[in-house]
Backbone as CSV, one residue per row, in Angstrom:
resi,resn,N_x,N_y,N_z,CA_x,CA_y,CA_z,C_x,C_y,C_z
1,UNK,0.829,-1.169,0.000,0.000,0.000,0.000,0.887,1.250,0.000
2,UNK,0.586,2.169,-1.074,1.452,3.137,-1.356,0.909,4.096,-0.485
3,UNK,1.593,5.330,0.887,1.205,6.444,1.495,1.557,7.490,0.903
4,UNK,0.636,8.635,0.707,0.858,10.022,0.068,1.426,11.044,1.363
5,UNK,2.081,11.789,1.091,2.480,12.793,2.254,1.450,14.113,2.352
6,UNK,1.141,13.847,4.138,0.072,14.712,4.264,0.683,16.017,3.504
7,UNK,-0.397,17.267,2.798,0.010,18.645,2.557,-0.316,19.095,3.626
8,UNK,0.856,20.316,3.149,1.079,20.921,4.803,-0.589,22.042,5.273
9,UNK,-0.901,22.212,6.185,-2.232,23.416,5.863,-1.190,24.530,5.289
10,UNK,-2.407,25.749,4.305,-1.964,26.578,3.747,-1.959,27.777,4.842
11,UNK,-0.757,28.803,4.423,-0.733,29.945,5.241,-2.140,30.694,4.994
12,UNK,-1.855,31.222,6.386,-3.368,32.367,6.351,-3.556,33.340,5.190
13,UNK,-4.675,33.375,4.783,-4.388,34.673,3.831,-4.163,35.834,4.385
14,UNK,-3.456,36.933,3.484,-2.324,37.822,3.919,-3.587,39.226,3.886
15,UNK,-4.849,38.876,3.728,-5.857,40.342,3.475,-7.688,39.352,3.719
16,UNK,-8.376,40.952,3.737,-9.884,40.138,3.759,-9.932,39.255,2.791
17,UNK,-9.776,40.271,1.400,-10.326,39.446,-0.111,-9.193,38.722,-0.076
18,UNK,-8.641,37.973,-0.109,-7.643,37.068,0.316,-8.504,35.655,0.724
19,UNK,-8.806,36.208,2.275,-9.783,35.542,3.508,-11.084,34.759,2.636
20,UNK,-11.616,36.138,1.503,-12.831,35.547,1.279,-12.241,34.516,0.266
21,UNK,-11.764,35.004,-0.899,-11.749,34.315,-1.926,-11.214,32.472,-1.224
22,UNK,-10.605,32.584,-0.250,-9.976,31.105,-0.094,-11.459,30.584,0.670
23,UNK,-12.115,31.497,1.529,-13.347,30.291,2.123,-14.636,29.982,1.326
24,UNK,-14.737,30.847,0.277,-15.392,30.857,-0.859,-15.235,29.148,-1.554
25,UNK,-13.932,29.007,-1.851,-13.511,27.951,-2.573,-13.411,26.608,-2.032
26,UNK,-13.278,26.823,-0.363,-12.958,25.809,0.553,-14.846,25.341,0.630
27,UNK,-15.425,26.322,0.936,-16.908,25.982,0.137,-17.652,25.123,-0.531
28,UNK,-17.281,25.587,-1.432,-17.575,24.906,-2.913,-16.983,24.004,-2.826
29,UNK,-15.648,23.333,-2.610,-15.187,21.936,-2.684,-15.983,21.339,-1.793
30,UNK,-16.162,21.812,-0.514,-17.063,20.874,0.722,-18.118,20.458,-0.078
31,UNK,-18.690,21.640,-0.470,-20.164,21.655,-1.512,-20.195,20.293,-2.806
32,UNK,-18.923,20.017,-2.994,-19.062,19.446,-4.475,-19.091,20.290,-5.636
33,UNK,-18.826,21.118,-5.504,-18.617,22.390,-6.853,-17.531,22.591,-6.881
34,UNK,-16.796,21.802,-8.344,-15.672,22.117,-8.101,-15.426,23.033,-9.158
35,UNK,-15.888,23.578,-10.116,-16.598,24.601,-11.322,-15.907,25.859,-9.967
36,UNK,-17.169,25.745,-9.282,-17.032,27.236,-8.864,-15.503,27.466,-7.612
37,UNK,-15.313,25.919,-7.545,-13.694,26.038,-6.478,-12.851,26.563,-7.017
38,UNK,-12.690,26.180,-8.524,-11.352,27.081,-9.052,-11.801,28.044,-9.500
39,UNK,-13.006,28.265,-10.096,-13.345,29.888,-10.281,-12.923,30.890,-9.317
40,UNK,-12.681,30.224,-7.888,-12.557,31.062,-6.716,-10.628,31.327,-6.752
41,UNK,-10.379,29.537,-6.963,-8.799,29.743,-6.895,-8.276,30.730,-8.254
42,UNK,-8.973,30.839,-9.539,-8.125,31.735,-10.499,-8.703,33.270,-9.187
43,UNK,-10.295,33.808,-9.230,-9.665,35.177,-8.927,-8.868,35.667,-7.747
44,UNK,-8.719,34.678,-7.028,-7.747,34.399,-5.482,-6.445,35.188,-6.211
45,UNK,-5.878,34.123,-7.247,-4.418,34.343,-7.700,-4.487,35.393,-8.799
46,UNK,-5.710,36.355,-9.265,-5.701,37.510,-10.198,-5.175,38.272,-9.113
47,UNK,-6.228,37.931,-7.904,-5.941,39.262,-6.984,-4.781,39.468,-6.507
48,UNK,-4.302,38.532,-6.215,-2.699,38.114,-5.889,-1.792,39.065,-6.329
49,UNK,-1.744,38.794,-7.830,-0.532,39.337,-8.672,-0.976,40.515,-8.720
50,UNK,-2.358,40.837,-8.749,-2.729,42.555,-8.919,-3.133,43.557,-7.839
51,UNK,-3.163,42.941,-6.606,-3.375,44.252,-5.544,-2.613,43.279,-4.434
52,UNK,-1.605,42.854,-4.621,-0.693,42.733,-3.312,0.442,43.685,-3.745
53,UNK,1.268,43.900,-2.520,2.516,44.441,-2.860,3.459,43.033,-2.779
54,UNK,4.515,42.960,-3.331,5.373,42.035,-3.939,5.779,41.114,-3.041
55,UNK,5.675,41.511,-1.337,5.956,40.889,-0.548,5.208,40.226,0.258
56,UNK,3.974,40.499,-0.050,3.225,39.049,0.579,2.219,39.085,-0.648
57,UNK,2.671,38.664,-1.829,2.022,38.180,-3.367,1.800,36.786,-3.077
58,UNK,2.683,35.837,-2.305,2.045,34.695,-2.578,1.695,34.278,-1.273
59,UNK,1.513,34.893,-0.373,0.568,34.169,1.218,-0.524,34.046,0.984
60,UNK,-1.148,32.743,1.071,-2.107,32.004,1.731,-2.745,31.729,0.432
61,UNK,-1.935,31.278,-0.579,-1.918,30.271,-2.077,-3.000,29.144,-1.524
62,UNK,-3.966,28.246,-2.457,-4.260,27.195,-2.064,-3.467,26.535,-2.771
């Protein structure tokens, strides 16, 4: 029997819309929507690259 290595939990998000966009998505996967889970993970990572400053661009990635 092959074991996978647990993933680690993800860092907190670094802002609200941050906050929302990740429980939004954590959501929808609970939900079974997984359509609208990554709809959540692309605008998570638009927002990312476009209204963080450079130094916390990638906290709290799913």
């Amino acid at each position: 029997m092959k074991r996978r290595a647990q993933t680690p939990a993800p860092t907190p998000p670094a802002c609200a819309e941050c906050a929302r966009f990740t429980n939004l998505a954590r959501a929808a996967e609970t939900e079974g929507d997984h359509s609208r889970a990554t709809d959540m993970r692309v605008l998570l990572s638009r927002h990312q690259k476009g209204g963080h400053p450079a130094a916390v661009q990638f906290e709290g990635e799913l």
